């Protein structure tokens, strides 16, 4: 995993509450045994017509948002199934962060493990960002994990919470498995104690 | 003074470094074909083994066909499904994991076979790459769904990293009336607190109405904890739990069983233990319920109208309600009763156990599936199928004109070719009514086996109490 460095990006608004992982990637695309190419399936049923052509009006199909690396969602983003295909597809599409007023637990955890930053903004700042992006899709925000801040187009700096452990992992580009493997002695002692 | 959750959590903390989540030991890791392949690939890339293969059990359920051809062979909808099962077979063989493979008597939906084999015990920690792992909480286990990265972590270390969740007790008071089942209890809770209502919390279900449920009803309740956003759902073990486990092939037996019961009896929440949140629900006042919208929180009592966005103050709620009504093809403020139905699905890890099939059969008995309705009954496992056939339930379903299938997740997740068509309305005993969940463009109303069967025989949304004597 690459270390998550500060970046600036335009923002793609998809202001829908309770977006479930079946919308992020429908179950019929879970028959794969790898992670390749899932970005093309991202939001499939909202994004494509029955014949596979892009649905007009859906933000991912709107050229004015092309290249945005931040998805601006609503409340409780990523609810439903535990499929990690959801963050895999968002990352494969090119997103590096999702901003919402809250996230479902499993999705939030899965996102962090894939270098996709789930950023919780309080409703007033979320509304400000939404208004700015809807007024001008070319405005940019700046995301800095080290300082846990998003700089909004107005120049206002908004801080967001991140689990300190996950933050270290993301900044160093390492994953949790290394940490767990290093706990081998403690795990063996636990197993011996219970045997 | 500790809660049930506290006791299970505290006894599984392997290590807890300052500034880091706890390292939690996993007693039982369940694996299926959809969320595991990339985890095994990760192990191979790092040259790792499975730390405790004997604590790891695999089954095939999501991509499995529920239909056999005239040659007696399973009919796969595509090569990808079949390939996914083959990958699991190879991974289990390579890493020494017991597999309840398709076609074997032990096969079935992961959250049906775990309890049924006696693998699920009170006080255990149980994980699976599947959000409905919360089902196993019915035994007083701490059980939750994980992502594929964590599947790899658990395979490699038998542990995962987790911050301590908060606790939330929901007490269902009183005795529910005729035709009101476990499914109605949990649908009522989710409608009350919403699909994000328990985010960050482990639910404990308590109260007379929970105590009165058999283990299968308790599993139905715990199964849908995730639909309220909860990390897990738990029910304190009691004699009902112990009786269920006694004699199961993977449960302890003899003196070991008696010793286990003594330990399990210490698990229930201590008198006076504190929860971060509490809620009381009057179960005696509940009636059969169903969902009208596109998430499990969008539900109503069966005799109530669907909501009217015009009556809503909050702009975002108004918009979400209108969007859901439009998708579902429903008119604001109108009743659901009498709404025409195209498909009825009785199955899934929520409601595919023998008691669910008995409930459905009670309605189907002596009646016919309404003209134009397709009804599918899919048992949760081969054990359930065998038991149902021994009781003659399959004849009741077949005589009514319903399809009696082989076990699997089937039309709940629609990965195996069992699906509804765009625009069709299904009354389903499964757990999710998200857009397209049961087939692209399909419209799902979630309900109990009673309510689903009542829709099948009348061809419309019907209060099952009118058909139960």
GROMACS .gro file of C-alpha atoms in nm, chain A residues 15-18 20 22-23 27-28 30-35 45-46 48-50 76 79-85 88 103 105-106 110 113-114 130 163-165 175-181 183-184 186-188 190-191 193-194, chain B residues 11-14 17 19-21 23 25 27 34 37-38 46 48 51-52 55 78 80-81 84 87 129-131 145-150 152-153 156-157 159 161 195-196 199-200 226 229 295 316 323 413 415 432 434-435 437 440:
model
  110
   15UNK     CA    1  -2.565   1.336  -0.199
   16UNK     CA    2  -2.776   1.034  -0.113
   17UNK     CA    3  -2.822   0.903   0.241
   18UNK     CA    4  -2.778   0.536   0.334
   20UNK     CA    5  -2.563   0.059   0.058
   22UNK     CA    6  -2.528  -0.329  -0.315
   23UNK     CA    7  -2.548   0.008  -0.494
   27UNK     CA    8  -2.372  -0.869  -0.597
   28UNK     CA    9  -2.361  -1.009  -0.951
   30UNK     CA   10  -1.888  -1.048  -0.671
   31UNK     CA   11  -1.821  -1.369  -0.862
   32UNK     CA   12  -1.462  -1.264  -0.923
   33UNK     CA   13  -1.168  -1.415  -0.737
   34UNK     CA   14  -0.939  -1.111  -0.776
   35UNK     CA   15  -0.979  -0.731  -0.749
   45UNK     CA   16  -2.713   0.014  -1.169
   46UNK     CA   17  -2.720   0.390  -1.118
   48UNK     CA   18  -2.547   0.249  -1.681
   49UNK     CA   19  -2.861   0.194  -1.887
   50UNK     CA   20  -2.975  -0.163  -1.955
   76UNK     CA   21  -2.443   0.646   0.668
   79UNK     CA   22  -2.431   0.039   0.488
   80UNK     CA   23  -2.527  -0.323   0.426
   81UNK     CA   24  -2.296  -0.605   0.331
   82UNK     CA   25  -1.934  -0.648   0.439
   83UNK     CA   26  -1.807  -0.684   0.081
   84UNK     CA   27  -1.465  -0.526   0.050
   85UNK     CA   28  -1.537  -0.509  -0.321
   88UNK     CA   29  -1.189  -0.191  -0.402
  103UNK     CA   30  -2.016   0.590   0.761
  105UNK     CA   31  -1.885   0.053   1.051
  106UNK     CA   32  -1.770  -0.229   0.825
  110UNK     CA   33  -1.262  -0.177   0.495
  113UNK     CA   34  -0.746  -0.097   0.490
  114UNK     CA   35  -0.735  -0.001   0.124
  130UNK     CA   36  -2.189   2.067  -0.114
  163UNK     CA   37  -0.842   0.635   1.453
  164UNK     CA   38  -0.478   0.710   1.550
  165UNK     CA   39  -0.365   0.357   1.474
  175UNK     CA   40  -0.105  -0.279   0.672
  176UNK     CA   41  -0.239  -0.426   0.995
  177UNK     CA   42  -0.132  -0.779   0.917
  178UNK     CA   43   0.232  -0.696   0.986
  179UNK     CA   44   0.134  -0.563   1.328
  180UNK     CA   45  -0.070  -0.876   1.405
  181UNK     CA   46   0.204  -1.112   1.287
  183UNK     CA   47   0.209  -1.032   1.810
  184UNK     CA   48   0.285  -1.399   1.760
  186UNK     CA   49   0.121  -1.290   2.277
  187UNK     CA   50  -0.113  -1.498   2.061
  188UNK     CA   51   0.075  -1.819   2.142
  190UNK     CA   52  -0.310  -1.668   2.493
  191UNK     CA   53  -0.365  -2.002   2.321
  193UNK     CA   54  -0.339  -2.019   2.865
  194UNK     CA   55  -0.673  -2.140   2.729
  206UNK     CA   56  -1.198  -1.288   2.776
  207UNK     CA   57  -1.071  -1.258   2.418
  208UNK     CA   58  -0.828  -0.966   2.444
  209UNK     CA   59  -0.485  -1.102   2.351
  212UNK     CA   60  -0.110  -0.153   2.313
  214UNK     CA   61  -0.296   0.399   2.101
  215UNK     CA   62  -0.385   0.079   1.918
  216UNK     CA   63  -0.704  -0.125   1.891
  218UNK     CA   64  -0.598  -0.770   1.944
  220UNK     CA   65  -0.877  -1.377   1.950
  222UNK     CA   66  -1.263  -1.882   1.828
  229UNK     CA   67  -1.742  -1.490  -0.225
  232UNK     CA   68  -1.049  -1.582  -0.258
  233UNK     CA   69  -0.847  -1.259  -0.239
  241UNK     CA   70   0.327  -1.348   0.177
  243UNK     CA   71   0.179  -1.752   0.517
  246UNK     CA   72  -0.268  -2.043   1.191
  247UNK     CA   73  -0.558  -2.255   1.321
  250UNK     CA   74  -1.090  -2.318   1.402
  273UNK     CA   75  -2.252  -1.933  -1.548
  275UNK     CA   76  -1.788  -1.781  -1.301
  276UNK     CA   77  -2.004  -1.925  -1.019
  279UNK     CA   78  -1.555  -1.951  -0.759
  282UNK     CA   79  -1.125  -2.177  -0.602
  324UNK     CA   80  -1.660  -1.229   0.568
  325UNK     CA   81  -2.034  -1.179   0.575
  326UNK     CA   82  -2.233  -0.913   0.754
  340UNK     CA   83  -1.898  -0.963   0.971
  341UNK     CA   84  -1.554  -0.861   0.849
  342UNK     CA   85  -1.400  -0.755   0.518
  343UNK     CA   86  -1.167  -0.967   0.308
  344UNK     CA   87  -0.852  -0.797   0.446
  345UNK     CA   88  -0.960  -0.907   0.792
  347UNK     CA   89  -0.672  -1.270   0.566
  348UNK     CA   90  -0.569  -1.137   0.910
  351UNK     CA   91  -0.292  -1.582   0.929
  352UNK     CA   92  -0.308  -1.495   1.300
  354UNK     CA   93  -0.683  -1.256   1.556
  356UNK     CA   94  -0.766  -0.565   1.549
  390UNK     CA   95  -3.048   0.160   0.927
  391UNK     CA   96  -2.770   0.356   1.096
  394UNK     CA   97  -2.378   0.213   1.433
  395UNK     CA   98  -2.077   0.159   1.660
  421UNK     CA   99  -2.645  -0.532   1.090
  424UNK     CA  100  -2.598  -0.068   1.156
  490UNK     CA  101  -3.370  -0.016   0.297
  511UNK     CA  102  -3.340   1.508   0.284
  518UNK     CA  103  -3.699   0.829  -0.432
  608UNK     CA  104  -2.853  -1.205  -0.305
  610UNK     CA  105  -2.590  -1.440  -0.749
  627UNK     CA  106  -3.231  -0.670   0.241
  629UNK     CA  107  -3.192  -0.252  -0.134
  630UNK     CA  108  -3.249  -0.148  -0.496
  632UNK     CA  109  -3.079  -0.672  -0.434
  635UNK     CA  110  -3.173  -0.561  -1.117
   0.00000   0.00000   0.00000
